[in-house]
Amino acid sequence: MLRILDNKMKENISKWLHIAIGCFVTVGGLVILKHSHIVTGGTAGLSLSLSPQLQVSFHYLFLLLNLPFLIFSYFYMGKSFTFKTIGAIALLSSLSAINDILPAFTIPPLIGAIVGGLFIGAGITALFRNGASLGGATILAIYLHKKHGVNPGITNFAFDFLVVLTSLSVFSLKSGLYSALSIAVTSAFLSFYKRRKTGAEKDKQEVLSGAANTI
């Protein structure tokens, strides 16, 4: 009994460690996009766009925009997933303060769009694999994937593209195009993870089926 509890504790610690790493990597991507003057998607991108207009801190706005998605998550995705997502959102909000202590610098937008998109895609994937998300469209992406088999990359891209369109009133068209490239890279990363996971599950089923036929 004690061994089972010990294994569960180790598993939970491992999951939270990977969630923390995923948040850190995602923040790295957000910082890269911000210094490339590129808008990102999701509630994080919406918060970055609205924060200067509303004169509200990114941290508070990010939490506020995620509230309706968290309510949806609680009723449709379960307590465990919602609790981990809340933890991930709180951690991301805290880590985003790192940008305030960094010196001023600029990254070429093309490089920023690609590298930042890859960072965010890798961070979100780490959260997906450990039963968490960053709220917003990522909750919908996981829900639609589990319930209807919809590719999470497609859901993520559709939502993020709408966010980028709403930000064009603040940012230039050129910035919007680089933003579209960034979310395309992120969505492609998520789609790759989905295909790889699906392929692994099929291989596992084939092995089990073959073993059953042998028996």
mmCIF file of C-alpha atoms in Angstrom:
data_model
loop_
_atom_site.group_PDB
_atom_site.id
_atom_site.type_symbol
_atom_site.label_atom_id
_atom_site.label_comp_id
_atom_site.label_asym_id
_atom_site.label_seq_id
_atom_site.Cartn_x
_atom_site.Cartn_y
_atom_site.Cartn_z
ATOM 1 C CA MET A 1 0.000 0.000 0.000
ATOM 2 C CA LEU A 2 2.789 2.359 0.966
ATOM 3 C CA ARG A 3 4.647 1.488 -2.234
ATOM 4 C CA ILE A 4 1.558 2.340 -4.308
ATOM 5 C CA LEU A 5 1.182 5.689 -2.528
ATOM 6 C CA ASP A 6 4.881 6.379 -2.993
ATOM 7 C CA ASN A 7 4.647 5.659 -6.716
ATOM 8 C CA LYS A 8 1.606 7.931 -7.065
ATOM 9 C CA MET A 9 3.431 10.723 -5.235
ATOM 10 C CA LYS A 10 6.455 10.347 -7.505
ATOM 11 C CA GLU A 11 4.175 10.381 -10.548
ATOM 12 C CA ASN A 12 2.430 13.569 -9.364
ATOM 13 C CA ILE A 13 5.752 15.282 -8.639
ATOM 14 C CA SER A 14 7.002 14.294 -12.092
ATOM 15 C CA LYS A 15 3.847 15.668 -13.743
ATOM 16 C CA TRP A 16 4.039 18.995 -11.909
ATOM 17 C CA LEU A 17 7.732 19.270 -12.750
ATOM 18 C CA HIS A 18 6.953 18.791 -16.448
ATOM 19 C CA ILE A 19 4.078 21.294 -16.177
ATOM 20 C CA ALA A 20 6.478 23.829 -14.652
ATOM 21 C CA ILE A 21 8.989 23.203 -17.459
ATOM 22 C CA GLY A 22 6.190 23.595 -20.028
ATOM 23 C CA CYS A 23 5.190 26.946 -18.502
ATOM 24 C CA PHE A 24 8.803 28.146 -18.471
ATOM 25 C CA VAL A 25 9.293 27.198 -22.131
ATOM 26 C CA THR A 26 6.010 28.908 -23.067
ATOM 27 C CA VAL A 27 7.045 32.087 -21.261
ATOM 28 C CA GLY A 28 10.301 31.985 -23.222
ATOM 29 C CA GLY A 29 8.252 31.907 -26.418
ATOM 30 C CA LEU A 30 6.049 34.800 -25.276
ATOM 31 C CA VAL A 31 9.116 36.881 -24.399
ATOM 32 C CA ILE A 32 10.626 36.184 -27.828
ATOM 33 C CA LEU A 33 7.401 37.237 -29.574
ATOM 34 C CA LYS A 34 7.069 40.364 -27.467
ATOM 35 C CA HIS A 35 10.599 41.522 -28.308
ATOM 36 C CA SER A 36 9.933 40.706 -31.952
ATOM 37 C CA HIS A 37 6.861 42.984 -31.791
ATOM 38 C CA ILE A 38 4.661 40.041 -32.743
ATOM 39 C CA VAL A 39 1.243 39.275 -31.328
ATOM 40 C CA THR A 40 0.682 35.733 -30.149
ATOM 41 C CA GLY A 41 -2.660 33.931 -30.039
ATOM 42 C CA GLY A 42 -4.808 32.561 -27.243
ATOM 43 C CA THR A 43 -5.797 34.369 -24.088
ATOM 44 C CA ALA A 44 -2.118 35.220 -23.554
ATOM 45 C CA GLY A 45 -1.979 37.098 -26.861
ATOM 46 C CA LEU A 46 -5.323 38.749 -26.226
ATOM 47 C CA SER A 47 -4.075 39.863 -22.810
ATOM 48 C CA LEU A 48 -0.873 41.286 -24.307
ATOM 49 C CA SER A 49 -2.912 43.226 -26.896
ATOM 50 C CA LEU A 50 -5.528 44.584 -24.488
ATOM 51 C CA SER A 51 -3.213 45.228 -21.536
ATOM 52 C CA PRO A 52 -1.830 48.608 -22.761
ATOM 53 C CA GLN A 53 -5.241 49.749 -24.014
ATOM 54 C CA LEU A 54 -7.093 48.934 -20.806
ATOM 55 C CA GLN A 55 -4.092 49.869 -18.647
ATOM 56 C CA VAL A 56 -4.466 46.610 -16.763
ATOM 57 C CA SER A 57 -1.525 44.398 -15.858
ATOM 58 C CA PHE A 58 -1.065 41.350 -18.089
ATOM 59 C CA HIS A 59 -1.164 39.003 -15.093
ATOM 60 C CA TYR A 60 -4.623 40.141 -13.932
ATOM 61 C CA LEU A 61 -6.085 40.344 -17.432
ATOM 62 C CA PHE A 62 -4.774 36.892 -18.324
ATOM 63 C CA LEU A 63 -6.441 35.363 -15.256
ATOM 64 C CA LEU A 64 -9.706 37.249 -15.894
ATOM 65 C CA LEU A 65 -9.988 36.160 -19.547
ATOM 66 C CA ASN A 66 -9.399 32.554 -18.563
ATOM 67 C CA LEU A 67 -12.189 32.490 -15.961
ATOM 68 C CA PRO A 68 -15.067 31.431 -18.304
ATOM 69 C CA PHE A 69 -12.869 28.735 -19.859
ATOM 70 C CA LEU A 70 -11.996 27.403 -16.408
ATOM 71 C CA ILE A 71 -15.695 27.170 -15.518
ATOM 72 C CA PHE A 72 -16.247 25.197 -18.719
ATOM 73 C CA SER A 73 -13.261 22.999 -17.865
ATOM 74 C CA TYR A 74 -14.591 22.249 -14.374
ATOM 75 C CA PHE A 75 -17.889 20.879 -15.697
ATOM 76 C CA TYR A 76 -16.663 19.151 -18.860
ATOM 77 C CA MET A 77 -13.010 18.240 -18.288
ATOM 78 C CA GLY A 78 -12.997 17.295 -14.616
ATOM 79 C CA LYS A 79 -11.522 18.606 -11.378
ATOM 80 C CA SER A 80 -8.012 17.200 -11.860
ATOM 81 C CA PHE A 81 -7.518 18.780 -15.287
ATOM 82 C CA THR A 82 -8.994 22.105 -14.106
ATOM 83 C CA PHE A 83 -6.817 22.180 -10.979
ATOM 84 C CA LYS A 84 -3.662 21.534 -13.008
ATOM 85 C CA THR A 85 -4.699 24.166 -15.550
ATOM 86 C CA ILE A 86 -5.242 26.746 -12.798
ATOM 87 C CA GLY A 87 -1.804 25.910 -11.433
ATOM 88 C CA ALA A 88 -0.261 26.256 -14.904
ATOM 89 C CA ILE A 89 -1.979 29.615 -15.510
ATOM 90 C CA ALA A 90 -0.855 30.956 -12.125
ATOM 91 C CA LEU A 91 2.695 29.760 -12.760
ATOM 92 C CA LEU A 92 2.776 31.281 -16.252
ATOM 93 C CA SER A 93 1.489 34.598 -14.887
ATOM 94 C CA SER A 94 4.231 34.604 -12.251
ATOM 95 C CA LEU A 95 6.997 33.618 -14.668
ATOM 96 C CA SER A 96 5.923 36.296 -17.162
ATOM 97 C CA ALA A 97 7.277 38.872 -14.704
ATOM 98 C CA ILE A 98 10.769 37.730 -15.793
ATOM 99 C CA ASN A 99 10.420 39.977 -18.827
ATOM 100 C CA ASP A 100 10.306 43.053 -16.569
ATOM 101 C CA ILE A 101 13.884 42.460 -15.375
ATOM 102 C CA LEU A 102 15.337 41.720 -18.818
ATOM 103 C CA PRO A 103 17.286 44.447 -20.637
ATOM 104 C CA ALA A 104 15.725 46.011 -23.740
ATOM 105 C CA PHE A 105 16.486 44.086 -26.913
ATOM 106 C CA THR A 106 14.935 43.422 -30.307
ATOM 107 C CA ILE A 107 14.654 40.157 -32.260
ATOM 108 C CA PRO A 108 14.105 40.059 -36.052
ATOM 109 C CA PRO A 109 10.386 39.299 -36.559
ATOM 110 C CA LEU A 110 10.897 36.338 -38.913
ATOM 111 C CA ILE A 111 13.241 34.590 -36.486
ATOM 112 C CA GLY A 112 11.011 35.555 -33.559
ATOM 113 C CA ALA A 113 7.889 34.180 -35.244
ATOM 114 C CA ILE A 114 9.466 30.798 -35.933
ATOM 115 C CA VAL A 115 11.444 30.330 -32.709
ATOM 116 C CA GLY A 116 8.726 31.835 -30.505
ATOM 117 C CA GLY A 117 6.092 29.652 -32.164
ATOM 118 C CA LEU A 118 8.209 26.541 -31.610
ATOM 119 C CA PHE A 119 8.771 27.404 -27.947
ATOM 120 C CA ILE A 120 5.053 27.939 -27.321
ATOM 121 C CA GLY A 121 4.138 24.749 -29.202
ATOM 122 C CA ALA A 122 6.653 22.731 -27.171
ATOM 123 C CA GLY A 123 5.439 24.271 -23.901
ATOM 124 C CA ILE A 124 1.751 23.614 -24.596
ATOM 125 C CA THR A 125 2.544 20.050 -25.705
ATOM 126 C CA ALA A 126 4.318 19.403 -22.396
ATOM 127 C CA LEU A 127 1.182 20.565 -20.587
ATOM 128 C CA PHE A 128 -1.094 18.417 -22.769
ATOM 129 C CA ARG A 129 0.982 15.324 -22.024
ATOM 130 C CA ASN A 130 0.642 15.898 -18.284
ATOM 131 C CA GLY A 131 -3.094 16.590 -18.124
ATOM 132 C CA ALA A 132 -3.039 20.397 -18.077
ATOM 133 C CA SER A 133 -3.381 23.405 -20.362
ATOM 134 C CA LEU A 134 -2.974 27.181 -20.336
ATOM 135 C CA GLY A 135 -6.709 27.815 -20.494
ATOM 136 C CA GLY A 136 -8.539 29.497 -23.345
ATOM 137 C CA ALA A 137 -8.464 27.694 -26.679
ATOM 138 C CA THR A 138 -6.193 24.953 -25.352
ATOM 139 C CA ILE A 139 -9.063 23.741 -23.151
ATOM 140 C CA LEU A 140 -11.382 23.686 -26.161
ATOM 141 C CA ALA A 141 -8.689 21.960 -28.243
ATOM 142 C CA ILE A 142 -8.324 19.121 -25.738
ATOM 143 C CA TYR A 143 -12.097 18.822 -25.253
ATOM 144 C CA LEU A 144 -12.843 18.640 -28.998
ATOM 145 C CA HIS A 145 -9.963 16.219 -29.513
ATOM 146 C CA LYS A 146 -11.173 13.833 -26.805
ATOM 147 C CA LYS A 147 -14.886 14.059 -27.594
ATOM 148 C CA HIS A 148 -14.902 14.430 -31.374
ATOM 149 C CA GLY A 149 -11.360 13.601 -32.523
ATOM 150 C CA VAL A 150 -10.740 17.124 -33.852
ATOM 151 C CA ASN A 151 -7.066 17.887 -34.457
ATOM 152 C CA PRO A 152 -5.953 20.222 -31.594
ATOM 153 C CA GLY A 153 -3.692 22.122 -33.990
ATOM 154 C CA ILE A 154 -6.697 23.120 -36.124
ATOM 155 C CA THR A 155 -8.704 24.341 -33.120
ATOM 156 C CA ASN A 156 -5.723 26.255 -31.781
ATOM 157 C CA PHE A 157 -5.005 27.899 -35.137
ATOM 158 C CA ALA A 158 -8.656 28.966 -35.675
ATOM 159 C CA PHE A 159 -8.914 30.615 -32.251
ATOM 160 C CA ASP A 160 -5.478 32.215 -32.420
ATOM 161 C CA PHE A 161 -6.123 33.562 -35.919
ATOM 162 C CA LEU A 162 -9.237 35.347 -34.629
ATOM 163 C CA VAL A 163 -7.154 36.846 -31.812
ATOM 164 C CA VAL A 164 -4.588 38.112 -34.315
ATOM 165 C CA LEU A 165 -7.338 39.657 -36.466
ATOM 166 C CA THR A 166 -8.690 41.586 -33.459
ATOM 167 C CA SER A 167 -5.184 42.887 -32.713
ATOM 168 C CA LEU A 168 -4.769 44.461 -36.172
ATOM 169 C CA SER A 169 -6.452 47.627 -34.879
ATOM 170 C CA VAL A 170 -3.420 48.083 -32.628
ATOM 171 C CA PHE A 171 -0.622 46.440 -34.601
ATOM 172 C CA SER A 172 0.396 46.797 -38.254
ATOM 173 C CA LEU A 173 -0.576 44.371 -41.022
ATOM 174 C CA LYS A 174 3.072 43.278 -41.273
ATOM 175 C CA SER A 175 3.066 42.392 -37.592
ATOM 176 C CA GLY A 176 -0.193 40.527 -38.125
ATOM 177 C CA LEU A 177 1.345 38.424 -40.916
ATOM 178 C CA TYR A 178 4.301 37.500 -38.727
ATOM 179 C CA SER A 179 1.819 36.662 -35.965
ATOM 180 C CA ALA A 180 -0.058 34.365 -38.351
ATOM 181 C CA LEU A 181 3.246 32.630 -39.144
ATOM 182 C CA SER A 182 3.939 32.212 -35.438
ATOM 183 C CA ILE A 183 0.578 30.593 -34.657
ATOM 184 C CA ALA A 184 0.944 28.396 -37.757
ATOM 185 C CA VAL A 185 4.247 27.087 -36.363
ATOM 186 C CA THR A 186 2.653 26.492 -32.942
ATOM 187 C CA SER A 187 -0.369 24.737 -34.472
ATOM 188 C CA ALA A 188 1.879 22.588 -36.684
ATOM 189 C CA PHE A 189 3.798 21.500 -33.573
ATOM 190 C CA LEU A 190 0.534 20.525 -31.839
ATOM 191 C CA SER A 191 -0.680 18.675 -34.934
ATOM 192 C CA PHE A 192 2.615 16.778 -35.109
ATOM 193 C CA TYR A 193 2.215 15.757 -31.455
ATOM 194 C CA LYS A 194 -1.351 14.577 -32.147
ATOM 195 C CA ARG A 195 -0.283 12.479 -35.152
ATOM 196 C CA ARG A 196 2.641 11.004 -33.245
ATOM 197 C CA LYS A 197 0.415 10.135 -30.284
ATOM 198 C CA THR A 198 -2.229 8.593 -32.528
ATOM 199 C CA GLY A 199 0.427 6.557 -34.330
ATOM 200 C CA ALA A 200 1.844 5.303 -31.025
ATOM 201 C CA GLU A 201 -1.629 4.262 -29.842
ATOM 202 C CA LYS A 202 -2.263 2.367 -33.102
ATOM 203 C CA ASP A 203 1.084 0.573 -32.784
ATOM 204 C CA LYS A 204 0.216 -0.387 -29.205
ATOM 205 C CA GLN A 205 -3.178 -1.724 -30.249
ATOM 206 C CA GLU A 206 -1.582 -3.736 -33.057
ATOM 207 C CA VAL A 207 0.935 -5.265 -30.643
ATOM 208 C CA LEU A 208 -1.807 -6.174 -28.152
ATOM 209 C CA SER A 209 -3.970 -7.578 -30.943
ATOM 210 C CA GLY A 210 -1.081 -9.653 -32.256
ATOM 211 C CA ALA A 211 -0.318 -10.963 -28.773
ATOM 212 C CA ALA A 212 -3.971 -11.875 -28.265
ATOM 213 C CA ASN A 213 -4.083 -13.750 -31.585
ATOM 214 C CA THR A 214 -0.904 -15.631 -30.662
ATOM 215 C CA ILE A 215 -2.447 -16.727 -27.387
#
